[in-house]
Coordinates of C-alpha atoms and ligand atoms in Angstrom, one line a residue:
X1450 CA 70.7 117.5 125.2
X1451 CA 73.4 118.4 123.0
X1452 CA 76.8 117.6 124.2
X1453 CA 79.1 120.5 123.9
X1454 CA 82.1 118.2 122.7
X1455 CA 82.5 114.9 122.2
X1456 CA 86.4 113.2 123.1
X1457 CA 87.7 109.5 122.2
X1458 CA 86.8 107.4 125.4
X1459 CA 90.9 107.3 126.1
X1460 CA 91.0 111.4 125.7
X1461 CA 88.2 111.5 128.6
X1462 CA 90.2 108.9 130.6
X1463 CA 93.3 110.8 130.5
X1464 CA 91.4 114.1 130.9
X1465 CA 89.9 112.4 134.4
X1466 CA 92.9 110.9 135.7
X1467 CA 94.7 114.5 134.8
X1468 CA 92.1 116.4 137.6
X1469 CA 93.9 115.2 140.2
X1470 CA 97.3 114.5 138.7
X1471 CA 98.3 117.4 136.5
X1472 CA 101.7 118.2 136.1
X1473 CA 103.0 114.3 135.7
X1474 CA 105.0 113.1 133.8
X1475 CA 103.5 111.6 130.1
X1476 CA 105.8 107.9 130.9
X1477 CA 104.3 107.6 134.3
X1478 CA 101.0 108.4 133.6
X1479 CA 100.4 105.8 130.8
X1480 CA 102.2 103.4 133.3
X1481 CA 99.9 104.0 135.9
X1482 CA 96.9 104.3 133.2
X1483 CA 98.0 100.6 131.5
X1484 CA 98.2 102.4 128.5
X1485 CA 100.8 103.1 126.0
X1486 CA 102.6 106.6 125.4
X1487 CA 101.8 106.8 121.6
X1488 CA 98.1 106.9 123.0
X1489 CA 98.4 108.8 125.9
X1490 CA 100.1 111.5 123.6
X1491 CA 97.4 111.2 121.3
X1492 CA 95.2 112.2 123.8
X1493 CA 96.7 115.2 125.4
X1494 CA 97.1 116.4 121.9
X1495 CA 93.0 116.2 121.3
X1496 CA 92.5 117.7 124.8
X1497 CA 94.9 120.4 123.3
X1498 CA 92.7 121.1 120.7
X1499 CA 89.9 121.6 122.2
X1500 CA 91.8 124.0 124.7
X1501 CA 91.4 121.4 127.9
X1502 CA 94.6 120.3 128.3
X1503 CA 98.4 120.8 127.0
X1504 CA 102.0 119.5 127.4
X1505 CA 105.4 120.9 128.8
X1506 CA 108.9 119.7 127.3
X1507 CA 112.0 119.9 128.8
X1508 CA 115.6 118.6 129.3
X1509 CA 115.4 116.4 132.3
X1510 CA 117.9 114.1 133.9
X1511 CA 117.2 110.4 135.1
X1512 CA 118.7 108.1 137.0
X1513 CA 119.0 104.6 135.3
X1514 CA 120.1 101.3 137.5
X1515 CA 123.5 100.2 135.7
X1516 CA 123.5 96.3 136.2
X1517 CA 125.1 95.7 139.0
X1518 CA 122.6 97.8 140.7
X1519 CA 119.7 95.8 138.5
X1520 CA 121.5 92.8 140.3
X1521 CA 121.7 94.4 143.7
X1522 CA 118.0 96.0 143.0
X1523 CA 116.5 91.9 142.8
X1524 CA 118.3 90.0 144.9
X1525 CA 119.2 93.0 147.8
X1526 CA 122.4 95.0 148.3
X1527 CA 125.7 92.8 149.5
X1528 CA 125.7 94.7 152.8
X1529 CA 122.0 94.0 153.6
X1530 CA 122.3 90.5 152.6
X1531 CA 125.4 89.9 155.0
X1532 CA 123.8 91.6 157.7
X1533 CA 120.9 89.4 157.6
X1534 CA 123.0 86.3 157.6
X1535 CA 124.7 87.4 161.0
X1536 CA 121.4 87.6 162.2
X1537 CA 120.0 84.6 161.2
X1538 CA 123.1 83.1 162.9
X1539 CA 122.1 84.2 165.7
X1540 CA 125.6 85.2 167.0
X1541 CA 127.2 88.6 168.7
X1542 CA 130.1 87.9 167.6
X1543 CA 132.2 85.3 164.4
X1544 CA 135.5 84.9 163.2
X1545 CA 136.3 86.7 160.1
X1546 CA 137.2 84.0 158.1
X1547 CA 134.1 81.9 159.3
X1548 CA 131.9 84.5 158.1
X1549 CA 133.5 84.4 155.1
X1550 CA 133.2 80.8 154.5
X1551 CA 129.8 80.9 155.5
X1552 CA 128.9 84.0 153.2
X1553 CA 130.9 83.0 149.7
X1554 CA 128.7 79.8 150.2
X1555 CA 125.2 80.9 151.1
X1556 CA 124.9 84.2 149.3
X1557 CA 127.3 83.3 146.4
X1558 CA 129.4 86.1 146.5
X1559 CA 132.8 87.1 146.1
X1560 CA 135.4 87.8 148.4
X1561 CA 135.9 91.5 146.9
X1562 CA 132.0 91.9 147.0
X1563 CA 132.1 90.0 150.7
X1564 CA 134.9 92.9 152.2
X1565 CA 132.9 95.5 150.3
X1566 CA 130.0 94.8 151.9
X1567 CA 131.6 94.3 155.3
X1568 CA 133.1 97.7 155.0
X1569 CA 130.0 99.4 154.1
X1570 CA 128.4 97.4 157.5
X1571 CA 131.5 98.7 159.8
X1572 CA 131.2 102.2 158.5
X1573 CA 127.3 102.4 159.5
X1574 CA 128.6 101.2 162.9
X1575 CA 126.1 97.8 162.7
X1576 CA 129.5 95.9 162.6
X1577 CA 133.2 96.4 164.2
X1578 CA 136.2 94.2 164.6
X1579 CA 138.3 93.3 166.8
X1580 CA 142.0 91.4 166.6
X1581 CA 142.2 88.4 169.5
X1582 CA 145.5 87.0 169.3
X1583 CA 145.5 85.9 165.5
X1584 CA 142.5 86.0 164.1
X1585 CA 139.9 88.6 163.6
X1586 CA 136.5 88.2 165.2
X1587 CA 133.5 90.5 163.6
X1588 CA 131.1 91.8 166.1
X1589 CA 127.4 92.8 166.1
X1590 CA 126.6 95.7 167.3
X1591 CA 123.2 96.1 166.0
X1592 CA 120.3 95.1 168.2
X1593 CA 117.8 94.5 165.7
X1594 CA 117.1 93.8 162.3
X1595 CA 116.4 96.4 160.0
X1596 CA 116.9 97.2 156.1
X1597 CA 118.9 99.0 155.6
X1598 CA 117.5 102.6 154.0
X1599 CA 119.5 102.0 150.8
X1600 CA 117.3 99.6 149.9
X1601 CA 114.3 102.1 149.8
X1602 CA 116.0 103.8 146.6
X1603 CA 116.7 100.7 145.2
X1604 CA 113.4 100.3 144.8
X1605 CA 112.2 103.6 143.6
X1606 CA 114.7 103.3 140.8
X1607 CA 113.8 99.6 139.9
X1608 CA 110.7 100.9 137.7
X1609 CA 110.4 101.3 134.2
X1610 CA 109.6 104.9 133.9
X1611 CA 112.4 107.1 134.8
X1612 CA 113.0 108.7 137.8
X1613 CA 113.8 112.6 137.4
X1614 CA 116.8 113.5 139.7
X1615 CA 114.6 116.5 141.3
X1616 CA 112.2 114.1 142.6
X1617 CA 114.5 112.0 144.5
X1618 CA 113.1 112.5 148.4
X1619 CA 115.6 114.4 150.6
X1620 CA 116.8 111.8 152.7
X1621 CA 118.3 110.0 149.5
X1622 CA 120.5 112.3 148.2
X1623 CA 123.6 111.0 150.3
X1624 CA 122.7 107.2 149.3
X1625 CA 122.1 108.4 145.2
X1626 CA 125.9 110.1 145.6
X1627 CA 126.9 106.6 147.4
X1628 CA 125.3 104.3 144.5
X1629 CA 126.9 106.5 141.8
X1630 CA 130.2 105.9 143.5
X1631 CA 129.8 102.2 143.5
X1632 CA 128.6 102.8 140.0
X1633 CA 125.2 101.2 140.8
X1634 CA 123.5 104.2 138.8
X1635 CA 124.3 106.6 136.0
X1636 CA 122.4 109.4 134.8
X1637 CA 120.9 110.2 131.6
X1638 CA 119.3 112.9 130.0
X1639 CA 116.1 112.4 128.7
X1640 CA 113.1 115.1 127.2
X1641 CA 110.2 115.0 130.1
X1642 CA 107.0 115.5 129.3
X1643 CA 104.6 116.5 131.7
X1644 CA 100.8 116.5 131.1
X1645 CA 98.3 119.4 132.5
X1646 CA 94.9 120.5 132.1
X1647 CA 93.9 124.2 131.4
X1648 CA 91.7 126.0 133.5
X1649 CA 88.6 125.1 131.1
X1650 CA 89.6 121.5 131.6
X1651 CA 90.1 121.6 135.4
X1652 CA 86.5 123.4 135.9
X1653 CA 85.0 121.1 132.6
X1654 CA 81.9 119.6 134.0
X1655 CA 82.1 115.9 133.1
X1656 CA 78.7 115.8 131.9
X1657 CA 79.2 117.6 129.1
X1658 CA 81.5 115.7 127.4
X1659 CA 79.8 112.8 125.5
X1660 CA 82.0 109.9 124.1
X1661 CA 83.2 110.3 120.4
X1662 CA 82.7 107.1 118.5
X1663 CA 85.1 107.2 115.6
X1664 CA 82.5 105.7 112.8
X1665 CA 84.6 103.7 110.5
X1666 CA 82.1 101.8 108.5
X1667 CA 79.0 103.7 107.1
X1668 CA 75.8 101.8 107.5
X1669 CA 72.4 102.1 105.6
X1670 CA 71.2 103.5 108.8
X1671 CA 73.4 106.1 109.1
X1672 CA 72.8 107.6 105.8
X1673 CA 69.0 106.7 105.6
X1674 CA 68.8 108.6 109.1
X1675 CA 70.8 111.0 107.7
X1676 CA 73.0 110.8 111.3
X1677 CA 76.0 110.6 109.7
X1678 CA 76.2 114.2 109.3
X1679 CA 76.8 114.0 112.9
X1680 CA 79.2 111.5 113.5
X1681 CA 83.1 111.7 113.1
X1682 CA 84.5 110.1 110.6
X1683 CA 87.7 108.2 111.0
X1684 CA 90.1 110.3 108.3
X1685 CA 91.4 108.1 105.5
X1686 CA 95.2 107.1 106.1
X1687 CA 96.0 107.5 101.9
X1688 CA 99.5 105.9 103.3
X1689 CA 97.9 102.6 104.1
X1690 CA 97.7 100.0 100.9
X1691 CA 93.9 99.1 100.4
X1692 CA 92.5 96.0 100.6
X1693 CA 92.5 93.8 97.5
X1694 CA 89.6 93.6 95.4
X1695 CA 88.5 91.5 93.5
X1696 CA 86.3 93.3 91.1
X1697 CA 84.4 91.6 88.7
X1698 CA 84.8 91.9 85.0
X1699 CA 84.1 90.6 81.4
X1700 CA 85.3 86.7 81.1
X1701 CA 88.8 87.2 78.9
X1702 CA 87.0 85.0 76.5
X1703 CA 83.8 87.3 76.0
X1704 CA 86.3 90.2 75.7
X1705 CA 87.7 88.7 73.0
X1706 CA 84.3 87.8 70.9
X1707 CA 83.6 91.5 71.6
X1708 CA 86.5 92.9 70.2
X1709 CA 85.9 90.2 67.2
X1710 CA 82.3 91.4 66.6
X1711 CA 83.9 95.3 66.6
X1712 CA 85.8 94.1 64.0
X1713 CA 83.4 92.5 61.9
X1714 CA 81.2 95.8 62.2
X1715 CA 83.6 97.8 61.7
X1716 CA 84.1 96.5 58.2
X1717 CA 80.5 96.5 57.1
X1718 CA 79.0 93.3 58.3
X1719 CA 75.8 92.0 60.1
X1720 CA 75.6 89.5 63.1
X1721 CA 73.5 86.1 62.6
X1722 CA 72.7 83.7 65.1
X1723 CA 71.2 79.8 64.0
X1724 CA 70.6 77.1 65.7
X1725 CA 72.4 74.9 67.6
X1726 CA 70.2 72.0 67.0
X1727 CA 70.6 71.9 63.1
X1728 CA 69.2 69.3 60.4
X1729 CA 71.9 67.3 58.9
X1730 CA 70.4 69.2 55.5
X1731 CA 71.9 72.5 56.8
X1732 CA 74.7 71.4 58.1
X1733 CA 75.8 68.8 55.5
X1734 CA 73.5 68.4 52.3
X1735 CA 72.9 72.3 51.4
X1736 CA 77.4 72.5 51.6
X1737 CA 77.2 69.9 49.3
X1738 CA 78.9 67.4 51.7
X1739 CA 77.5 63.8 50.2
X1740 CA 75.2 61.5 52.5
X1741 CA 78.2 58.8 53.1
X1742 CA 80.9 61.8 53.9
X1743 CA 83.0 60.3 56.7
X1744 CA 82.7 63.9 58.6
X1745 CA 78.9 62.5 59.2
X1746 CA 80.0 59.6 61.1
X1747 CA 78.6 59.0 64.6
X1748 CA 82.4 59.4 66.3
X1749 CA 82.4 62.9 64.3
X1750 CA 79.0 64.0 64.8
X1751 CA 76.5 64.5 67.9
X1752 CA 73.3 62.9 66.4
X1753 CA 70.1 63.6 68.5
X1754 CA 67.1 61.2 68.9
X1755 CA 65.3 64.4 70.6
X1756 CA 63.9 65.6 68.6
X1757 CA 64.7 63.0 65.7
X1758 CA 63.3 65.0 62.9
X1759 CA 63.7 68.5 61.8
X1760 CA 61.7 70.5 59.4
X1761 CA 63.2 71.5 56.2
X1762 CA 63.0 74.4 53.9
X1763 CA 60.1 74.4 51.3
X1764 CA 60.4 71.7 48.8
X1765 CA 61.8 73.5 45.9
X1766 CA 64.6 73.7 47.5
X1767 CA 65.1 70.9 49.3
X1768 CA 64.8 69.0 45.6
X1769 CA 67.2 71.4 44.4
X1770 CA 69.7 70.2 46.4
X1771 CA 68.8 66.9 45.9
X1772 CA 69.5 67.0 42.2
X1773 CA 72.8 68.8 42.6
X1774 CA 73.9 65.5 45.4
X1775 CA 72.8 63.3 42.5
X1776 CA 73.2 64.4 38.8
X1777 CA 74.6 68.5 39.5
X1778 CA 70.8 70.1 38.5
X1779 CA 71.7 72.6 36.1
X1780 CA 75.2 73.8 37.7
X1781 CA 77.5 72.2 34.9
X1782 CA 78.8 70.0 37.7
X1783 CA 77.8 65.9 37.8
X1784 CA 76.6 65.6 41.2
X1785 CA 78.0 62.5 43.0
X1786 CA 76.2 60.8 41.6
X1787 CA 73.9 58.2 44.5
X1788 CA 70.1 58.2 45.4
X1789 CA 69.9 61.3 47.7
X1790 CA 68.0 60.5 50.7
X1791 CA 65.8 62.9 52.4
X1792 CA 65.6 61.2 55.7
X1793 CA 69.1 61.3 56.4
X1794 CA 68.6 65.0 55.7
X1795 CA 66.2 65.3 58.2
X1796 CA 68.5 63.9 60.8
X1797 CA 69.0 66.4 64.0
X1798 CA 73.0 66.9 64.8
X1799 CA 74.5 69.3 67.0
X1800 CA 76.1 71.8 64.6
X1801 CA 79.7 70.9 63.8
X1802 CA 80.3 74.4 62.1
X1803 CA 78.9 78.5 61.9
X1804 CA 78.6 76.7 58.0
X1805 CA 75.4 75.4 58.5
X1806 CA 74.1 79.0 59.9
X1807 CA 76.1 81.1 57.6
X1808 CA 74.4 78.7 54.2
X1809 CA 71.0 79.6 55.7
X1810 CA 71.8 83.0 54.8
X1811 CA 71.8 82.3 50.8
X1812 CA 68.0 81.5 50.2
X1813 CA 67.4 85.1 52.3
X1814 CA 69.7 86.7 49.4
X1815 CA 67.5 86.0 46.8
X1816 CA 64.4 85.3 48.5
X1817 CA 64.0 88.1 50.3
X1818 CA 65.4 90.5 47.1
X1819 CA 68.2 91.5 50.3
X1820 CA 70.5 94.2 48.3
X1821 CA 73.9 92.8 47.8
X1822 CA 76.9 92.9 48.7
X1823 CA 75.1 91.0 51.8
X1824 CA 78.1 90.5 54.4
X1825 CA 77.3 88.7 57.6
X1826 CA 78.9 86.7 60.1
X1827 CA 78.6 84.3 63.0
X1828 CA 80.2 84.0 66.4
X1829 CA 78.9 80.5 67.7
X1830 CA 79.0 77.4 69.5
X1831 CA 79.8 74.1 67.0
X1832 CA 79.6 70.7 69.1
X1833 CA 82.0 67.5 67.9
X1834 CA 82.4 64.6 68.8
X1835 CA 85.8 64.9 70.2
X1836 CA 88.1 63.4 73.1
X1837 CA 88.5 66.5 75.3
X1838 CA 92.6 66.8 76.3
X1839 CA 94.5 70.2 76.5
X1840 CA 94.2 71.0 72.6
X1841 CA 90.5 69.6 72.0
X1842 CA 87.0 70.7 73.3
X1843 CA 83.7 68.8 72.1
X1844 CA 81.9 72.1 72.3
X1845 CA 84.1 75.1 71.3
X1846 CA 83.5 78.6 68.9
X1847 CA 83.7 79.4 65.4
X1848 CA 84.3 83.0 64.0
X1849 CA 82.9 82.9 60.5
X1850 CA 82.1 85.4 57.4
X1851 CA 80.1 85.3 54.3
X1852 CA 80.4 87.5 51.9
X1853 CA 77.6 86.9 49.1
X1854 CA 78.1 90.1 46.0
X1855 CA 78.4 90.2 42.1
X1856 CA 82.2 89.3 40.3
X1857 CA 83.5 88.6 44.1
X1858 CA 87.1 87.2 43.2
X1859 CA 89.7 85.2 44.5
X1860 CA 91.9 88.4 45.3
X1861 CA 88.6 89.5 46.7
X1862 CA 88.3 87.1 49.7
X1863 CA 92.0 87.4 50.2
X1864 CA 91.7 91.5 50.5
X1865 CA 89.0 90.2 52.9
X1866 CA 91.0 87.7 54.8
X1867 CA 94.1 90.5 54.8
X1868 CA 91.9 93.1 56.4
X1869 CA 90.0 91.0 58.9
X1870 CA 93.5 89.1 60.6
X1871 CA 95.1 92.8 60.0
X1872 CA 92.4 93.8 62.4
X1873 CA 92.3 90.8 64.8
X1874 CA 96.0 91.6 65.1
X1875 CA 98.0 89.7 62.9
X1876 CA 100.5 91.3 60.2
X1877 CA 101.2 88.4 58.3
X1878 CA 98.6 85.9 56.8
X1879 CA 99.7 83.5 54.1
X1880 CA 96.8 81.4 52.3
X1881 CA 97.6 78.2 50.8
X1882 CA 95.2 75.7 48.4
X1883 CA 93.0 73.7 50.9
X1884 CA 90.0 71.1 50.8
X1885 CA 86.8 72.0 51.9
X1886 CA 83.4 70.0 50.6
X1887 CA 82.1 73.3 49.7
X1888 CA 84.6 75.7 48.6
X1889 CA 86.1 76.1 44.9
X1890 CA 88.9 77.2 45.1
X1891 CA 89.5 76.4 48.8
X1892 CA 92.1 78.6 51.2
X1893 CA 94.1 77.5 54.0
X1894 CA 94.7 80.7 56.5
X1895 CA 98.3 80.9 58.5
X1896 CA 98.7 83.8 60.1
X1897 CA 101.9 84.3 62.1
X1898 CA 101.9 84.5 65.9
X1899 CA 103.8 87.5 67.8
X1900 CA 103.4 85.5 70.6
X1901 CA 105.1 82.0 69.6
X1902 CA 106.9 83.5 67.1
X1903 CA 105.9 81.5 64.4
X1904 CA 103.5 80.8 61.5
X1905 CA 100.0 79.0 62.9
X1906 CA 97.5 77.1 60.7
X1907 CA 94.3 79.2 61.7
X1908 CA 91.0 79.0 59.6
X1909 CA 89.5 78.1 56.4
X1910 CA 87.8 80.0 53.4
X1911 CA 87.1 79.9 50.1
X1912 CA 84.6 80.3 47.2
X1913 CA 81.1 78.6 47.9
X1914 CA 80.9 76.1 44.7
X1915 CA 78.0 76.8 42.2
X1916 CA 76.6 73.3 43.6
X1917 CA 76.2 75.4 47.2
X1918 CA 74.6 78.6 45.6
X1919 CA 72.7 77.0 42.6
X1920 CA 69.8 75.7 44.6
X1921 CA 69.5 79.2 46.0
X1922 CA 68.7 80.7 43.3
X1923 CA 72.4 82.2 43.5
X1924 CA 74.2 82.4 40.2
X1925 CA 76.7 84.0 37.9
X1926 CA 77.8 86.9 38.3
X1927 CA 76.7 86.7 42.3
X1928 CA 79.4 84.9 44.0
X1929 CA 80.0 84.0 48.0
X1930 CA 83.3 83.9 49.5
X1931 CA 83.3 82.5 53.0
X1932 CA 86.0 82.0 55.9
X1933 CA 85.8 80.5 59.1
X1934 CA 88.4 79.3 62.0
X1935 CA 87.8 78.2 65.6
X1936 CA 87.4 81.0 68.3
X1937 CA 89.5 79.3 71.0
X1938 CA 93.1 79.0 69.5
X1939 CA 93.0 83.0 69.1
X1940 CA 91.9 83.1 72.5
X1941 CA 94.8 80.6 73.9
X1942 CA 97.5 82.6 72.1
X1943 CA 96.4 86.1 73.4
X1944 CA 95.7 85.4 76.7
X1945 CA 98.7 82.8 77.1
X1946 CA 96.9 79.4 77.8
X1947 CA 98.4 76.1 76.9
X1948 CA 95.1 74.3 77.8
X1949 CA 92.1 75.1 76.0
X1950 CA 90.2 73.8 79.2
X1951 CA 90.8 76.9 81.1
X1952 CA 88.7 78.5 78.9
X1953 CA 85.8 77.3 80.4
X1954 CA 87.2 75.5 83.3
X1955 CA 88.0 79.2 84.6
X1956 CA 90.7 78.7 87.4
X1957 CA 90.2 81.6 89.5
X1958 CA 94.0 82.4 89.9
X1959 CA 93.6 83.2 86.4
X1960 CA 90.7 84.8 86.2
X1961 CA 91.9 87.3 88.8
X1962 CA 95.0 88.6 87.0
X1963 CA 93.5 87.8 83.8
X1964 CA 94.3 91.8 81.8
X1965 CA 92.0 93.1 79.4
X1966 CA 93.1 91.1 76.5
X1967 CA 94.1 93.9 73.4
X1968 CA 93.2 92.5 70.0
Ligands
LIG2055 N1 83.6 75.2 58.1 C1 85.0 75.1 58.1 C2 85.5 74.5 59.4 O1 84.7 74.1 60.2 C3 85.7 76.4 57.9 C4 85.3 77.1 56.6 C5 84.3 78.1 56.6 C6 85.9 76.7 55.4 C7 84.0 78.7 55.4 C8 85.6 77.4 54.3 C9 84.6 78.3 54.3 O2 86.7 74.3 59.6

């Protein structure tokens, strides 16, 4: 059966306790009901709209205990508590200033408070007095105890909701005149709101009212079954600040190799990926680097005993660049003149640079008849043998470019160089001469930080020497300019990291408020 409405379980509460109670007031039925006002108000107000209830407003006065009557109202009026100290004595009769005595000690009050409350005894006639001789002797005239009817009202106004003036039983009135005269209450305006059900929600049969469960979290169920379309919906309080997310999103460092590869497209070049595990013929002998280089050293270089061999390209050119390590083949240059050694070629390292992967790329130039210029680059793990601390990473990036193209120049690779930092961000570069193995001439790159403020030593580059490009069949007027700088130290600077661990180590406090880095 279809319900003909459905209420919040406190609307039908309210609406049940209203069938017999319509008319009260809105403070002393969510008293009586345990619940608060806010709520109970919240309910008429749904009972109101569906035409079962409604409220009436309306300048009321109330009578509030001042404290001496909050006093009076816990521990009993003056009078009531003398009175029942005469008859606790047991006596018909006392002398006035024994009485006095007795009450400043045992009820703890006041001579003013003790005559006050005499006087109020004498003039209900429980009490006279009477002179003999020189004192005064206070008599009992009462037979038995009673309380006295003052401390009815007492009561009826020691409750936290207020009590309206016009609801004060009859036989009050006199004592609510007293208590204002002994200033034990004061009155106070106050808005009344009185609660009442329409005639639809005085005949409502309770039956048909089911109980509306305010859905606040959607389940599978729901919308599979499709019995949301029922349900209510708790409305969206667009006041209320939601709850923190922590979305996911790119690593800051992959954002940054993304906007470097954008770059590198955008100016006309290809991706290449090689391999991590490189022969020492890659990433040494083919740059021209000779067998007893100290960068080959064990404390430089990650040598591999699996697997302990790797293959190497066919043999003409593997003799070609032996000739050039050992008498210059027939580049014009002397070689360096030793006995090259093809098993220390064959040696497996970790790569140390993108070199090795970008130098693959000259055989495929010629080889392959590829149509020049050939421009590709490399965005890739190198592995050294290095003590980690806050500025060094044994496995880290390099960004690097080749350029391989007929009468490529010096100016060439610097309107490279320009355009590529331009891109990544920075408006100043400065080259200087630098030393590389297999550069001629070689390029030191500064470009100068925003950030710090100050010029930053940040790649390499250079012309590849004839003794690099010679064995691929790469000659005059075909020409390779190449650059290359670690990944990390751009990353540092734009995302604000003094320790290139974070990086990787990825402290979540980071991560978190890591921004989009903008290259
Ligand atoms: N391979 C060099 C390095 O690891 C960088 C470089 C690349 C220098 C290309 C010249 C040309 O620092």
């Amino acid at each position: 059966m279809k319900m003909i409405l459905s209420l919040k379980p406190v609307s039908i509460q309210v609406l049940k306790a209203l069938k017999d109670a319509s008319g009260i007031d809105a403070n002393n039925l969510a008293s009586q009901m345990r619940l608060d006002y806010v709520v109970v108000m919240g309910a008429i107000n749904e009972l109101a709209e569906h035409d079962l209830g409604y409220f009436k407003e309306e300048e009321a006065t109330e009578l509030v205990l001042t404290d001496e009557g909050n006093d009076y109202a816990t521990k009993g009026l003056p009078e009531s508590r003398l009175f029942k100290l005469l008859f606790d004595l047991k006596v018909k009769e006392i002398e006035l200033n024994e009485l006095k005595a007795k009450a400043t000690k045992q009820l703890g009050i006041d001579e003013k408070i003790f005559f006050l409350a005499l006087g109020n005894l004498k003039q209900a006639r429980w009490t006279s007095q009477a002179k003999v001789g020189d004192s005064v002797k206070v008599l009992v005239l009462k037979q038995e105890y009673e309380e006295k009817q003052e401390e009815q009202l007492l009561k009826l106004l020691n409750v936290e909701d207020p009590l309206d003036v016009r609801e004060i039983p009859a036989e009050f009135k006199e004592y609510v005149e007293q208590f204002k005269k002994r200033k034990l209450i004061t009155e106070k305006k106050y808005t009344k709101r009185t609660l009442h059900l329409t005639e639809i929600g005085k005949n409502l049969d309770s039956s048909k009212i089911g109980t509306l469960q305010e859905v606040t979290r959607l389940s599978t169920e729901m919308i599979k079954s499709g019995s949301w379309k029922d349900a209510t919906l708790k409305a969206y309080d667009v006041t209320k600040p939601g709850a923190h997310l922590n979305a996911g999103k790119i690593h800051p460092v992959v954002e940054i190799i993304n906007k470097v590869r954008e770059i590198f497209f955008s100016m006309g070049f290809i991706e290449i990926r090689g391999p991590i595990v490189e022969s020492a013929f890659f990433n040494f002998d083919a740059l021209f680097q000779p067998q007893d280089h100290p960068a080959r050293e064990m404390h430089d270089t990650f040598y591999l005993s699996n697997p302990a061999k790797a293959n190497l390209p066919p043999d003409k050119f593997v003799k070609a660049v032996a000739e050039v390590h050992e008498n210059g083949g027939n580049t014009g240059s002397t070689g360096w003149g030793y006995k090259w050694n093809k098993e220390i070629a064959m040696q497996t390292v970790l790569r140390t640079h993108t070199t090795a992967t970008t130098v693959r790329q000259l055989g495929k130039a010629i080889e392959e008849g590829v149509k020049l210029p050939l421009k590709v680059f490399s965005i890739d793990r190198v592995y050294r043998n290095e003590k980690v601390d806050f500025k060094h990473l044994a496995e880290f990036m390099q960004v690097e470019g080749i350029v391989i193209g007929e009468r490529l120049s010096l100016a060439d690779l610097r309107g490279t160089l320009v355009e590529f930092y331009n891109k990544m961000g920075f408006e100043k570069i400065i080259t200087r001469p630098g030393f590389f193995p297999y550069t001629e001439p070689s390029l030191e790159i500064s470009v100068f930080s925003k950030e710090l403020g100050k010029w930053m030593e940040i790649g390499g580059s250079g012309i590849f020497r004839p003794e690099v490009c010679t064995p691929w069949g790469i000659k005059e007027p075909v020409r390779v300019l190449a650059w290359g700088q670690g990944l990390e130290r751009i990353a540092m600077l734009r995302l604000k990291r003094n320790d290139i661990r974070d990086l990787y180590r990825n402290p979540l406090s980071w991560l978190r408020k890591a921004p989009y880095p903008r290259l």
